[in-house]
PDB file of C-alpha atoms in Angstrom:
ATOM      1  CA  ASP A  15     103.475  89.845  99.960  1.00 87.00           C
ATOM      2  CA  ILE A  16     107.407  88.495  99.681  1.00 93.00           C
ATOM      3  CA  GLN A  17     107.938  85.243 101.870  1.00 96.00           C
ATOM      4  CA  MET A  18     111.309  85.009 103.646  1.00 97.00           C
ATOM      5  CA  THR A  19     113.080  81.030 103.650  1.00 98.00           C
ATOM      6  CA  GLN A  20     116.559  80.340 105.540  1.00 98.00           C
ATOM      7  CA  SER A  21     118.244  77.530 105.796  1.00 98.00           C
ATOM      8  CA  PRO A  22     119.224  75.070 107.001  1.00 97.00           C
ATOM      9  CA  SER A  23     116.136  75.441 109.971  1.00 98.00           C
ATOM     10  CA  THR A  24     119.007  73.778 112.535  1.00 97.00           C
ATOM     11  CA  LEU A  25     122.569  73.940 112.145  1.00 96.00           C
ATOM     12  CA  SER A  26     125.421  71.964 114.823  1.00 96.00           C
ATOM     13  CA  ALA A  27     129.050  73.876 115.052  1.00 96.00           C
ATOM     14  CA  SER A  28     131.619  73.760 117.435  1.00 96.00           C
ATOM     15  CA  VAL A  29     133.697  76.297 118.637  1.00 96.00           C
ATOM     16  CA  GLY A  30     135.984  78.077 116.494  1.00 96.00           C
ATOM     17  CA  ASP A  31     134.042  76.949 113.299  1.00 97.00           C
ATOM     18  CA  ARG A  32     132.851  79.134 109.955  1.00 97.00           C
ATOM     19  CA  VAL A  33     129.062  79.110 109.749  1.00 97.00           C
ATOM     20  CA  THR A  34     127.108  80.553 107.508  1.00 98.00           C
ATOM     21  CA  ILE A  35     122.929  80.561 107.010  1.00 98.00           C
ATOM     22  CA  THR A  36     121.150  81.764 104.129  1.00 98.00           C
ATOM     23  CA  CYS A  37     118.082  83.585 103.634  1.00 98.00           C
ATOM     24  CA  ARG A  38     116.237  83.746 100.363  1.00 98.00           C
ATOM     25  CA  ALA A  39     113.344  86.191  99.376  1.00 97.00           C
ATOM     26  CA  SER A  40     110.495  85.475  97.200  1.00 97.00           C
ATOM     27  CA  GLN A  41     111.002  88.606  94.984  1.00 96.00           C
ATOM     28  CA  SER A  42     114.093  90.847  94.787  1.00 95.00           C
ATOM     29  CA  ILE A  43     114.372  92.871  98.249  1.00 95.00           C
ATOM     30  CA  SER A  44     117.883  94.992  96.897  1.00 94.00           C
ATOM     31  CA  SER A  45     119.363  95.148  99.690  1.00 94.00           C
ATOM     32  CA  TRP A  46     116.724  95.685 102.233  1.00 94.00           C
ATOM     33  CA  LEU A  47     117.536  93.050 104.652  1.00 96.00           C
ATOM     34  CA  ALA A  48     118.886  92.786 108.192  1.00 97.00           C
ATOM     35  CA  TRP A  49     119.500  89.995 110.484  1.00 98.00           C
ATOM     36  CA  TYR A  50     118.591  89.469 114.309  1.00 98.00           C
ATOM     37  CA  GLN A  51     120.495  86.826 117.016  1.00 98.00           C
ATOM     38  CA  GLN A  52     117.642  85.960 119.597  1.00 98.00           C
ATOM     39  CA  LYS A  53     118.881  84.145 122.542  1.00 98.00           C
ATOM     40  CA  PRO A  54     116.064  82.327 124.688  1.00 96.00           C
ATOM     41  CA  GLY A  55     113.944  84.284 126.692  1.00 96.00           C
ATOM     42  CA  LYS A  56     115.640  87.574 125.142  1.00 98.00           C
ATOM     43  CA  ALA A  57     114.550  89.816 122.804  1.00 98.00           C
ATOM     44  CA  PRO A  58     116.441  89.735 119.284  1.00 98.00           C
ATOM     45  CA  LYS A  59     119.439  91.785 118.784  1.00 98.00           C
ATOM     46  CA  LEU A  60     119.734  93.530 115.547  1.00 98.00           C
ATOM     47  CA  LEU A  61     123.465  92.511 114.161  1.00 98.00           C
ATOM     48  CA  ILE A  62     123.618  93.271 110.449  1.00 97.00           C
ATOM     49  CA  TYR A  63     121.260  96.200 108.530  1.00 96.00           C
ATOM     50  CA  LYS A  64     120.785  96.719 104.599  1.00 95.00           C
ATOM     51  CA  ALA A  65     122.492  93.395 103.976  1.00 96.00           C
ATOM     52  CA  SER A  66     126.023  94.225 104.632  1.00 97.00           C
ATOM     53  CA  SER A  67     126.289  97.141 107.177  1.00 96.00           C
ATOM     54  CA  LEU A  68     127.342  95.746 110.855  1.00 96.00           C
ATOM     55  CA  GLU A  69     125.119  97.266 113.641  1.00 95.00           C
ATOM     56  CA  SER A  70     127.062  99.117 116.090  1.00 94.00           C
ATOM     57  CA  GLY A  71     128.834  97.201 118.875  1.00 96.00           C
ATOM     58  CA  VAL A  72     128.382  94.031 117.082  1.00 98.00           C
ATOM     59  CA  PRO A  73     131.718  91.696 116.707  1.00 98.00           C
ATOM     60  CA  SER A  74     133.484  91.281 113.137  1.00 98.00           C
ATOM     61  CA  ARG A  75     133.532  88.035 113.201  1.00 98.00           C
ATOM     62  CA  PHE A  76     129.386  88.717 111.983  1.00 98.00           C
ATOM     63  CA  SER A  77     129.129  89.625 108.669  1.00 98.00           C
ATOM     64  CA  GLY A  78     126.672  89.635 105.482  1.00 98.00           C
ATOM     65  CA  SER A  79     126.413  89.562 101.929  1.00 98.00           C
ATOM     66  CA  GLY A  80     124.162  89.363  99.047  1.00 98.00           C
ATOM     67  CA  SER A  81     121.432  91.450  97.327  1.00 97.00           C
ATOM     68  CA  GLY A  82     118.554  90.636  95.072  1.00 96.00           C
ATOM     69  CA  THR A  83     116.877  87.666  96.555  1.00 97.00           C
ATOM     70  CA  GLU A  84     119.473  86.002  98.134  1.00 98.00           C
ATOM     71  CA  PHE A  85     121.474  86.706 101.512  1.00 98.00           C
ATOM     72  CA  THR A  86     124.042  85.030 103.600  1.00 98.00           C
ATOM     73  CA  LEU A  87     125.166  86.182 107.264  1.00 98.00           C
ATOM     74  CA  THR A  88     128.620  84.157 108.257  1.00 98.00           C
ATOM     75  CA  ILE A  89     130.191  84.240 111.652  1.00 98.00           C
ATOM     76  CA  SER A  90     133.454  83.586 110.573  1.00 98.00           C
ATOM     77  CA  SER A  91     134.587  81.857 113.825  1.00 97.00           C
ATOM     78  CA  LEU A  92     131.637  80.732 116.098  1.00 97.00           C
ATOM     79  CA  GLN A  93     131.923  81.694 119.709  1.00 96.00           C
ATOM     80  CA  PRO A  94     130.078  80.441 122.862  1.00 95.00           C
ATOM     81  CA  ASP A  95     127.991  83.507 122.906  1.00 96.00           C
ATOM     82  CA  ASP A  96     126.801  83.056 119.429  1.00 97.00           C
ATOM     83  CA  PHE A  97     125.033  80.117 119.999  1.00 94.00           C
ATOM     84  CA  ALA A  98     121.374  81.455 119.063  1.00 97.00           C
ATOM     85  CA  THR A  99     118.797  81.315 116.943  1.00 98.00           C
ATOM     86  CA  TYR A 100     118.899  83.728 114.024  1.00 98.00           C
ATOM     87  CA  TYR A 101     116.614  85.494 111.854  1.00 98.00           C
ATOM     88  CA  CYS A 102     116.545  87.642 108.467  1.00 98.00           C
ATOM     89  CA  GLN A 103     114.165  90.435 107.756  1.00 97.00           C
ATOM     90  CA  GLN A 104     113.112  92.254 104.972  1.00 96.00           C
ATOM     91  CA  TYR A 105     112.009  95.854 104.768  1.00 91.00           C
ATOM     92  CA  ASN A 106     111.974  96.188 101.144  1.00 84.00           C
ATOM     93  CA  SER A 107     108.604  95.779 100.415  1.00 77.00           C
ATOM     94  CA  TYR A 108     105.415  98.237 101.927  1.00 82.00           C
ATOM     95  CA  PHE A 109     105.269  94.977 104.794  1.00 90.00           C
ATOM     96  CA  VAL A 110     107.931  93.965 106.787  1.00 94.00           C
ATOM     97  CA  THR A 111     108.564  90.186 106.740  1.00 96.00           C
ATOM     98  CA  PHE A 112     110.678  87.823 108.956  1.00 97.00           C
ATOM     99  CA  GLY A 113     112.377  84.485 108.171  1.00 98.00           C
ATOM    100  CA  PRO A 114     111.485  81.415 109.884  1.00 98.00           C
ATOM    101  CA  GLY A 115     115.195  81.419 111.676  1.00 98.00           C
ATOM    102  CA  THR A 116     118.215  78.896 111.937  1.00 98.00           C
ATOM    103  CA  LYS A 117     119.177  77.750 115.111  1.00 98.00           C
ATOM    104  CA  VAL A 118     122.619  77.392 115.798  1.00 98.00           C
ATOM    105  CA  ASP A 119     123.493  74.949 118.550  1.00 94.00           C
ATOM    106  CA  ILE A 120     126.396  72.955 119.665  1.00 88.00           C
ATOM    107  CA  LYS A 121     128.006  70.085 118.053  1.00 87.00           C
TER     108      LYS A 121
ATOM    109  CA  GLN B  17     119.676 106.032 125.356  1.00 95.00           C
ATOM    110  CA  ILE B  18     116.582 104.594 123.895  1.00 97.00           C
ATOM    111  CA  THR B  19     114.469 102.316 125.911  1.00 98.00           C
ATOM    112  CA  LEU B  20     111.388 100.761 124.970  1.00 98.00           C
ATOM    113  CA  LYS B  21     109.044  98.371 127.219  1.00 98.00           C
ATOM    114  CA  GLU B  22     105.596  96.440 126.942  1.00 98.00           C
ATOM    115  CA  SER B  23     103.010  96.499 129.157  1.00 98.00           C
ATOM    116  CA  GLY B  24      99.201  95.148 128.892  1.00 97.00           C
ATOM    117  CA  PRO B  25      97.501  92.161 130.400  1.00 98.00           C
ATOM    118  CA  THR B  26      98.843  88.630 131.152  1.00 97.00           C
ATOM    119  CA  LEU B  27      95.861  87.188 130.674  1.00 98.00           C
ATOM    120  CA  VAL B  28      92.955  87.727 127.863  1.00 98.00           C
ATOM    121  CA  LYS B  29      90.173  85.323 127.319  1.00 98.00           C
ATOM    122  CA  PRO B  30      88.917  84.062 124.258  1.00 98.00           C
ATOM    123  CA  THR B  31      87.103  86.465 121.827  1.00 97.00           C
ATOM    124  CA  GLN B  32      88.095  89.507 124.316  1.00 98.00           C
ATOM    125  CA  THR B  33      90.176  92.738 122.712  1.00 98.00           C
ATOM    126  CA  LEU B  34      94.248  92.974 123.930  1.00 98.00           C
ATOM    127  CA  THR B  35      95.714  96.256 124.368  1.00 98.00           C
ATOM    128  CA  LEU B  36      99.418  96.647 124.879  1.00 98.00           C
ATOM    129  CA  THR B  37     101.026 100.086 125.337  1.00 98.00           C
ATOM    130  CA  CYS B  38     104.616 100.411 124.340  1.00 98.00           C
ATOM    131  CA  THR B  39     106.051 103.045 126.660  1.00 98.00           C
ATOM    132  CA  PHE B  40     109.455 104.834 124.996  1.00 98.00           C
ATOM    133  CA  SER B  41     112.172 106.897 126.143  1.00 97.00           C
ATOM    134  CA  GLY B  42     115.034 108.356 124.212  1.00 97.00           C
ATOM    135  CA  PHE B  43     113.359 109.670 120.707  1.00 96.00           C
ATOM    136  CA  SER B  44     109.927 111.168 120.257  1.00 95.00           C
ATOM    137  CA  LEU B  45     107.565 110.312 118.031  1.00 95.00           C
ATOM    138  CA  SER B  46     107.143 113.659 116.249  1.00 94.00           C
ATOM    139  CA  THR B  47     110.362 113.651 115.182  1.00 92.00           C
ATOM    140  CA  SER B  48     110.565 113.961 110.988  1.00 92.00           C
ATOM    141  CA  GLY B  49     111.568 109.678 110.104  1.00 90.00           C
ATOM    142  CA  VAL B  50     110.890 108.235 113.335  1.00 94.00           C
ATOM    143  CA  GLY B  51     108.768 104.852 113.886  1.00 96.00           C
ATOM    144  CA  VAL B  52     107.693 101.872 116.490  1.00 97.00           C
ATOM    145  CA  GLY B  53     106.748  98.922 115.462  1.00 97.00           C
ATOM    146  CA  TRP B  54     105.216  95.849 116.829  1.00 98.00           C
ATOM    147  CA  ILE B  55     106.038  92.213 116.591  1.00 98.00           C
ATOM    148  CA  ARG B  56     105.116  88.575 118.202  1.00 98.00           C
ATOM    149  CA  GLN B  57     106.485  85.258 118.752  1.00 98.00           C
ATOM    150  CA  PRO B  58     104.226  82.534 119.659  1.00 98.00           C
ATOM    151  CA  PRO B  59     106.522  80.051 122.260  1.00 97.00           C
ATOM    152  CA  GLY B  60     109.310  78.194 120.454  1.00 96.00           C
ATOM    153  CA  LYS B  61     107.982  79.764 117.065  1.00 97.00           C
ATOM    154  CA  ALA B  62     109.308  82.482 114.642  1.00 98.00           C
ATOM    155  CA  LEU B  63     108.865  86.096 114.708  1.00 98.00           C
ATOM    156  CA  GLU B  64     105.926  87.797 113.297  1.00 98.00           C
ATOM    157  CA  TRP B  65     105.604  91.300 112.201  1.00 97.00           C
ATOM    158  CA  LEU B  66     102.331  93.062 113.332  1.00 98.00           C
ATOM    159  CA  ALA B  67     102.482  96.428 112.839  1.00 97.00           C
ATOM    160  CA  LEU B  68     104.158 100.024 112.073  1.00 96.00           C
ATOM    161  CA  ILE B  69     103.539 103.459 112.932  1.00 97.00           C
ATOM    162  CA  TYR B  70     105.968 106.367 111.821  1.00 95.00           C
ATOM    163  CA  TRP B  71     106.349 110.126 112.949  1.00 95.00           C
ATOM    164  CA  ASN B  72     103.616 111.346 110.624  1.00 95.00           C
ATOM    165  CA  ASP B  73     100.861 108.680 111.701  1.00 95.00           C
ATOM    166  CA  ASP B  74     101.818 106.569 108.456  1.00 95.00           C
ATOM    167  CA  LYS B  75     100.454 103.010 109.615  1.00 96.00           C
ATOM    168  CA  ARG B  76     100.885  99.507 108.034  1.00 95.00           C
ATOM    169  CA  TYR B  77      99.958  96.817 108.586  1.00 96.00           C
ATOM    170  CA  SER B  78     100.121  92.645 108.465  1.00 96.00           C
ATOM    171  CA  PRO B  79      98.017  91.433 105.877  1.00 94.00           C
ATOM    172  CA  SER B  80      97.182  88.333 107.813  1.00 95.00           C
ATOM    173  CA  LEU B  81      96.098  90.592 110.536  1.00 97.00           C
ATOM    174  CA  LYS B  82      95.174  93.925 109.571  1.00 96.00           C
ATOM    175  CA  SER B  83      91.214  93.425 110.283  1.00 97.00           C
ATOM    176  CA  ARG B  84      92.003  92.562 113.861  1.00 98.00           C
ATOM    177  CA  LEU B  85      94.497  95.354 114.511  1.00 98.00           C
ATOM    178  CA  THR B  86      94.638  99.107 115.416  1.00 98.00           C
ATOM    179  CA  ILE B  87      98.195 101.418 116.139  1.00 98.00           C
ATOM    180  CA  THR B  88      97.753 104.663 117.203  1.00 98.00           C
ATOM    181  CA  LYS B  89     100.412 106.796 119.095  1.00 97.00           C
ATOM    182  CA  ASP B  90     100.442 108.969 121.954  1.00 97.00           C
ATOM    183  CA  THR B  91     103.149 111.294 121.498  1.00 96.00           C
ATOM    184  CA  SER B  92     102.906 113.531 124.513  1.00 95.00           C
ATOM    185  CA  LYS B  93     102.979 110.377 126.429  1.00 97.00           C
ATOM    186  CA  ASN B  94     105.695 109.007 124.505  1.00 97.00           C
ATOM    187  CA  GLN B  95     103.322 105.469 123.918  1.00 98.00           C
ATOM    188  CA  VAL B  96     102.095 103.708 121.079  1.00 98.00           C
ATOM    189  CA  VAL B  97      99.143 101.344 121.124  1.00 98.00           C
ATOM    190  CA  LEU B  98      98.348  97.854 120.060  1.00 98.00           C
ATOM    191  CA  THR B  99      94.817  96.680 119.785  1.00 98.00           C
ATOM    192  CA  MET B 100      93.861  93.317 118.632  1.00 98.00           C
ATOM    193  CA  THR B 101      90.449  92.439 118.664  1.00 98.00           C
ATOM    194  CA  ASN B 102      88.631  88.973 118.594  1.00 98.00           C
ATOM    195  CA  MET B 103      91.752  87.078 120.236  1.00 98.00           C
ATOM    196  CA  ASP B 104      92.313  83.598 120.310  1.00 98.00           C
ATOM    197  CA  PRO B 105      94.561  80.614 122.100  1.00 98.00           C
ATOM    198  CA  VAL B 106      96.425  81.090 119.041  1.00 98.00           C
ATOM    199  CA  ASP B 107      97.307  84.757 119.394  1.00 98.00           C
ATOM    200  CA  THR B 108      99.326  83.389 122.624  1.00 98.00           C
ATOM    201  CA  ALA B 109     102.883  85.215 122.321  1.00 98.00           C
ATOM    202  CA  THR B 110     105.485  87.617 123.686  1.00 98.00           C
ATOM    203  CA  TYR B 111     104.910  90.777 122.402  1.00 98.00           C
ATOM    204  CA  TYR B 112     107.552  93.152 121.759  1.00 98.00           C
ATOM    205  CA  CYS B 113     107.716  96.824 120.557  1.00 98.00           C
ATOM    206  CA  ALA B 114     110.524  98.290 118.931  1.00 98.00           C
ATOM    207  CA  HIS B 115     112.400 101.412 117.380  1.00 98.00           C
ATOM    208  CA  ILE B 116     112.641 101.549 113.410  1.00 95.00           C
ATOM    209  CA  ALA B 117     116.519 102.212 112.793  1.00 89.00           C
ATOM    210  CA  ASP B 118     117.047 105.435 110.941  1.00 84.00           C
ATOM    211  CA  TYR B 119     118.135 103.546 108.020  1.00 79.00           C
ATOM    212  CA  GLY B 120     115.117 101.928 107.121  1.00 81.00           C
ATOM    213  CA  ASP B 121     112.608  99.332 108.474  1.00 85.00           C
ATOM    214  CA  ALA B 122     115.108  97.504 110.403  1.00 93.00           C
ATOM    215  CA  PHE B 123     114.312  96.806 114.438  1.00 97.00           C
ATOM    216  CA  ASP B 124     117.558  98.371 116.386  1.00 96.00           C
ATOM    217  CA  ILE B 125     116.380  98.289 119.494  1.00 98.00           C
ATOM    218  CA  TRP B 126     113.690  96.092 121.326  1.00 98.00           C
ATOM    219  CA  GLY B 127     111.702  96.232 123.934  1.00 98.00           C
ATOM    220  CA  GLN B 128     111.847  93.191 126.717  1.00 98.00           C
ATOM    221  CA  GLY B 129     108.497  91.582 125.686  1.00 98.00           C
ATOM    222  CA  THR B 130     105.507  91.098 127.412  1.00 98.00           C
ATOM    223  CA  MET B 131     103.389  87.397 127.130  1.00 98.00           C
ATOM    224  CA  VAL B 132      99.924  87.084 126.474  1.00 98.00           C
ATOM    225  CA  THR B 133      97.948  84.391 127.110  1.00 98.00           C
ATOM    226  CA  VAL B 134      94.651  83.684 125.905  1.00 98.00           C
ATOM    227  CA  SER B 135      92.668  81.169 127.381  1.00 97.00           C
ATOM    228  CA  SER B 136      89.371  81.006 128.917  1.00 96.00           C
TER     229      SER B 136
END
């Protein structure tokens, strides 16, 4: 099975900050990676698919990069609505795996 | 517009079997390429993928839970059903169903989730 890790597990930031979250796969997943945002009590929301493609309707301050085993999600200028937990997910293998999540909270 | 909604019991006893139904609209599971997945999230914890089913009845299960899970579809009712046997308190979680995106096994549309508590 492909294991996913994320760093950091928690990130404290201020409005306007540039934020970067890293996701690593235990083996190469090409570009088959998605990023989700989840707010308390809500279902996850797809932000990025295929490592760097922005889902329709998602603000352009979100971007994704990487391939193989290392990926990043960047928020160029953090907005109040962006305080949430972010998950990566690989869909390269026969099985799907989510990362453990990164919580972005207010500094 | 694609929507999905989970339904099922809110409380089950240990050792019982859980049956959850995902009722969807805006797409058909008889259309080539279409799929639906189940994901769960224990309180305060991370997302965990459970199972997927595709239009051609291809089914995939989490290796750690495979022996306990069954996923089926009813195309005429626009429903996907997940059963999980031998429920345990550690299975207490919010269970989500989600539409699989056209561009790979990412989940682009999610249901609101249903909370299931396992307790005697």
